[in-house]
Coordinates of C-alpha atoms in Angstrom, one line a residue:
Chain A
X1 CA 23.8 -59.0 -22.8
X2 CA 26.7 -57.6 -22.7
X3 CA 25.6 -54.0 -20.8
X4 CA 28.6 -52.0 -22.1
X5 CA 30.1 -52.0 -26.3
X6 CA 33.3 -50.0 -26.1
X7 CA 34.5 -49.3 -29.9
X8 CA 36.7 -49.6 -31.7
X9 CA 37.1 -53.6 -31.3
X10 CA 41.1 -52.7 -31.6
X11 CA 43.5 -49.2 -32.2
X12 CA 46.7 -48.8 -33.2
X13 CA 48.6 -45.3 -32.2
X14 CA 51.9 -44.0 -32.4
X15 CA 53.2 -43.3 -28.6
X16 CA 53.2 -39.4 -27.8
X17 CA 49.6 -40.7 -29.6
X18 CA 46.0 -40.0 -27.7
X19 CA 43.5 -42.4 -28.0
X20 CA 40.1 -42.4 -27.0
X21 CA 38.0 -45.2 -26.9
X22 CA 33.6 -45.2 -26.3
X23 CA 32.2 -47.1 -24.6
X24 CA 28.0 -47.7 -24.4
X25 CA 24.7 -48.7 -22.2
X26 CA 21.5 -49.3 -22.3
X27 CA 20.6 -50.0 -18.6
X28 CA 20.6 -47.3 -16.3
X29 CA 23.8 -47.3 -13.7
X30 CA 25.1 -46.0 -10.3
X31 CA 28.7 -46.3 -11.8
X32 CA 30.3 -46.4 -14.8
X33 CA 34.3 -48.3 -14.3
X34 CA 36.8 -48.2 -16.9
X35 CA 39.6 -51.6 -16.2
X36 CA 42.8 -53.0 -17.5
X37 CA 44.0 -55.9 -18.5
X38 CA 47.9 -56.8 -19.7
X39 CA 47.4 -59.5 -21.9
X40 CA 45.8 -62.7 -19.9
X41 CA 47.0 -60.6 -16.0
X42 CA 44.5 -59.9 -13.7
X43 CA 42.0 -56.2 -13.7
X44 CA 43.4 -53.1 -13.3
X45 CA 40.7 -50.5 -12.3
X46 CA 41.4 -47.8 -13.4
X47 CA 39.0 -44.7 -12.8
X48 CA 35.2 -44.2 -12.0
X49 CA 31.9 -42.0 -12.3
X50 CA 29.2 -41.5 -10.9
X51 CA 25.6 -41.8 -13.1
X52 CA 26.2 -38.0 -11.4
X53 CA 29.3 -36.6 -13.1
X54 CA 29.7 -35.6 -16.0
X55 CA 33.9 -34.9 -16.3
X56 CA 36.7 -37.6 -14.3
X57 CA 40.2 -37.5 -14.8
X58 CA 42.9 -38.9 -13.1
X59 CA 46.2 -38.1 -14.0
X60 CA 46.3 -38.8 -18.1
X61 CA 43.5 -40.4 -18.2
X62 CA 39.8 -38.4 -19.2
X63 CA 36.5 -39.7 -18.5
X64 CA 33.2 -38.1 -19.3
X65 CA 30.2 -39.7 -19.3
X66 CA 26.6 -38.5 -21.1
X67 CA 23.5 -40.6 -19.2
X68 CA 21.4 -39.5 -21.7
X69 CA 23.7 -41.4 -24.5
X70 CA 23.9 -44.3 -22.5
X71 CA 28.1 -43.7 -23.7
X72 CA 31.3 -42.7 -22.3
X73 CA 34.9 -43.2 -23.5
X74 CA 38.0 -43.0 -21.3
X75 CA 40.8 -40.2 -23.4
X76 CA 44.5 -41.2 -22.8
X77 CA 46.6 -38.4 -23.7
X78 CA 50.8 -38.4 -24.5
X79 CA 50.4 -42.8 -24.8
X80 CA 53.0 -45.3 -24.2
X81 CA 53.9 -48.6 -25.1
X82 CA 52.9 -49.2 -21.5
X83 CA 50.2 -48.2 -22.1
X84 CA 49.5 -50.9 -24.2
X85 CA 46.5 -53.5 -23.0
X86 CA 43.1 -54.5 -23.9
X87 CA 40.2 -51.5 -21.7
X88 CA 37.1 -52.4 -21.1
X89 CA 34.7 -50.4 -19.3
X90 CA 31.6 -52.1 -16.3
X91 CA 28.3 -50.6 -15.6
X92 CA 27.4 -50.5 -12.1
X93 CA 23.9 -51.8 -11.4
X94 CA 22.6 -52.7 -7.9
X95 CA 21.6 -56.0 -8.1
X96 CA 19.6 -56.5 -4.1
X97 CA 22.5 -55.6 -1.1
X98 CA 25.3 -56.0 -3.6
X99 CA 25.5 -54.3 -7.1
X100 CA 27.2 -55.9 -10.0
X101 CA 30.1 -54.9 -12.3
X102 CA 29.1 -56.0 -16.3
X103 CA 31.9 -55.5 -18.4
X104 CA 31.4 -54.6 -22.2
X105 CA 33.3 -55.8 -24.6
X106 CA 36.7 -53.8 -24.6
X107 CA 39.3 -51.7 -26.9
X108 CA 42.3 -53.8 -27.5
X109 CA 44.7 -50.6 -27.9
X110 CA 48.2 -51.1 -29.5
X111 CA 51.1 -48.0 -29.0
X112 CA 54.1 -48.5 -31.5
X113 CA 57.0 -46.8 -29.5
Chain B
X1 CA 48.3 -54.5 1.3
X2 CA 46.4 -53.6 -1.3
X3 CA 46.9 -57.3 -3.5
X4 CA 44.9 -60.4 -4.5
X5 CA 46.5 -63.8 -4.6
X6 CA 44.9 -66.4 -6.4
X7 CA 46.6 -70.2 -6.8
X8 CA 47.6 -71.8 -8.5
X9 CA 48.6 -69.9 -11.9
X10 CA 48.2 -72.2 -14.1
X11 CA 45.9 -75.1 -13.9
X12 CA 45.4 -78.4 -16.0
X13 CA 43.2 -81.5 -14.5
X14 CA 40.9 -83.4 -16.6
X15 CA 37.4 -84.2 -17.2
X16 CA 36.9 -86.5 -13.7
X17 CA 39.6 -84.8 -11.5
X18 CA 38.9 -82.5 -8.4
X19 CA 39.8 -79.5 -7.8
X20 CA 39.6 -76.1 -6.1
X21 CA 41.2 -72.5 -6.7
X22 CA 41.8 -70.1 -4.5
X23 CA 41.7 -66.8 -3.5
X24 CA 43.1 -64.1 -0.9
X25 CA 43.6 -60.6 0.4
X26 CA 43.4 -58.7 3.0
X27 CA 42.9 -55.8 2.5
X28 CA 39.2 -56.0 4.7
X29 CA 36.8 -55.7 1.7
X30 CA 33.0 -58.0 2.8
X31 CA 32.7 -58.6 -0.6
X32 CA 34.4 -61.3 -3.1
X33 CA 33.7 -62.0 -6.6
X34 CA 34.8 -64.8 -9.3
X35 CA 34.5 -64.4 -12.4
X36 CA 34.8 -66.2 -15.6
X37 CA 36.9 -65.2 -18.5
X38 CA 37.4 -67.1 -22.3
X39 CA 40.0 -65.2 -24.4
X40 CA 39.6 -62.5 -25.7
X41 CA 36.1 -62.2 -23.8
X42 CA 35.1 -60.1 -21.5
X43 CA 34.6 -61.3 -17.4
X44 CA 31.4 -61.9 -17.1
X45 CA 30.5 -62.5 -12.9
X46 CA 29.9 -66.4 -11.8
X47 CA 29.3 -65.7 -7.6
X48 CA 29.5 -63.2 -4.5
X49 CA 29.7 -62.8 -1.8
X50 CA 29.0 -60.4 0.8
X51 CA 29.9 -61.1 5.0
X52 CA 30.7 -65.0 3.6
X53 CA 27.0 -65.0 2.7
X54 CA 26.3 -66.6 -0.8
X55 CA 24.7 -63.4 -2.5
X56 CA 24.5 -63.9 -6.5
X57 CA 25.1 -67.0 -8.2
X58 CA 25.1 -65.8 -12.2
X59 CA 23.2 -69.4 -12.7
X60 CA 26.6 -71.0 -12.2
X61 CA 26.3 -75.0 -13.0
X62 CA 27.3 -77.1 -10.2
X63 CA 29.9 -78.8 -11.2
X64 CA 31.8 -74.6 -9.3
X65 CA 31.2 -74.2 -6.4
X66 CA 31.7 -71.7 -4.2
X67 CA 32.9 -71.5 -0.4
X68 CA 33.8 -68.5 1.2
X69 CA 35.6 -70.0 4.7
X70 CA 35.6 -66.7 6.2
X71 CA 36.2 -62.9 5.2
X72 CA 39.7 -63.4 3.9
X73 CA 40.1 -65.8 2.1
X74 CA 37.8 -67.2 -1.2
X75 CA 37.6 -70.8 -2.9
X76 CA 36.5 -72.1 -6.0
X77 CA 36.0 -75.4 -6.1
X78 CA 35.5 -78.1 -9.0
X79 CA 34.4 -81.0 -9.9
X80 CA 33.5 -83.0 -13.3
X81 CA 34.6 -80.4 -15.7
X82 CA 33.5 -80.0 -19.4
X83 CA 37.0 -79.2 -22.1
X84 CA 35.0 -75.4 -22.7
X85 CA 35.1 -74.6 -19.0
X86 CA 38.5 -73.7 -19.8
X87 CA 39.1 -70.1 -18.9
X88 CA 41.2 -68.1 -16.9
X89 CA 39.0 -67.8 -13.6
X90 CA 39.6 -64.2 -11.8
X91 CA 38.9 -63.4 -7.9
X92 CA 38.0 -59.9 -7.1
X93 CA 37.1 -58.1 -3.6
X94 CA 35.8 -54.7 -3.1
X95 CA 34.4 -52.7 0.1
X96 CA 30.2 -53.0 1.1
X97 CA 28.4 -50.5 3.0
X98 CA 26.8 -51.4 6.5
X99 CA 25.3 -54.5 6.1
X100 CA 22.5 -53.8 3.5
X101 CA 23.5 -51.6 1.9
X102 CA 25.4 -51.6 -1.8
X103 CA 27.5 -50.1 -2.9
X104 CA 29.7 -49.4 -6.0
X105 CA 33.1 -49.6 -6.0
X106 CA 35.8 -50.7 -7.3
X107 CA 37.3 -53.6 -7.0
X108 CA 40.8 -55.5 -6.7
X109 CA 41.5 -57.8 -8.9
X110 CA 43.2 -61.5 -9.0
X111 CA 45.9 -62.7 -11.6
X112 CA 43.7 -65.1 -12.1
X113 CA 44.1 -68.2 -12.5
X114 CA 44.0 -69.9 -16.4
X115 CA 41.8 -74.0 -15.6
X116 CA 43.0 -76.0 -19.2
X117 CA 39.9 -79.0 -19.2
X118 CA 40.9 -82.2 -21.0

């Protein structure tokens, strides 16, 4: 079953606006990561937030994590047309001597110039 | 070099064919992964290799056969696939901790191989 569930499934905004995507999950996690995927290409890691962290920033990205609500949000500020992509949250859980990433369904972000 | 490469970029095969997907990284990562991604869906984990040994098989059908010949290479051998196996196959790599110590670092993904099974 899907560990992460993003909403909205699709988001369309104008360049310069902020974009917020949310992710919910069901079980305990080691960390939560956000990835971006341009159409039909590989995924690019954006940011990782550990289970004992509440907020993290990287450039125009701001991620929050609420483990009590099992939810996270990704905020992209001052969006650009180049930010158009699918965004996935992924929860990392320990499995034996490895960890597994389980991806949510993703949010398709369209930034209109 | 922070790149994961995958070949071929596109592959069309019949249900009776045997083909292989290749993945290579030179970042010194000792964990490597295969994911399958159907259109408009998230990636789904298939296999995990840690120190060149298969550590996770997510109940993948035996028509998919992974191989990790050394710490830089990961192959996925395909045989007798079905049309529903058509998808984007993604390879990824990551660091691991000391042997037996789990870590949860970011994964570096290749661009994928777009597979079509006729």
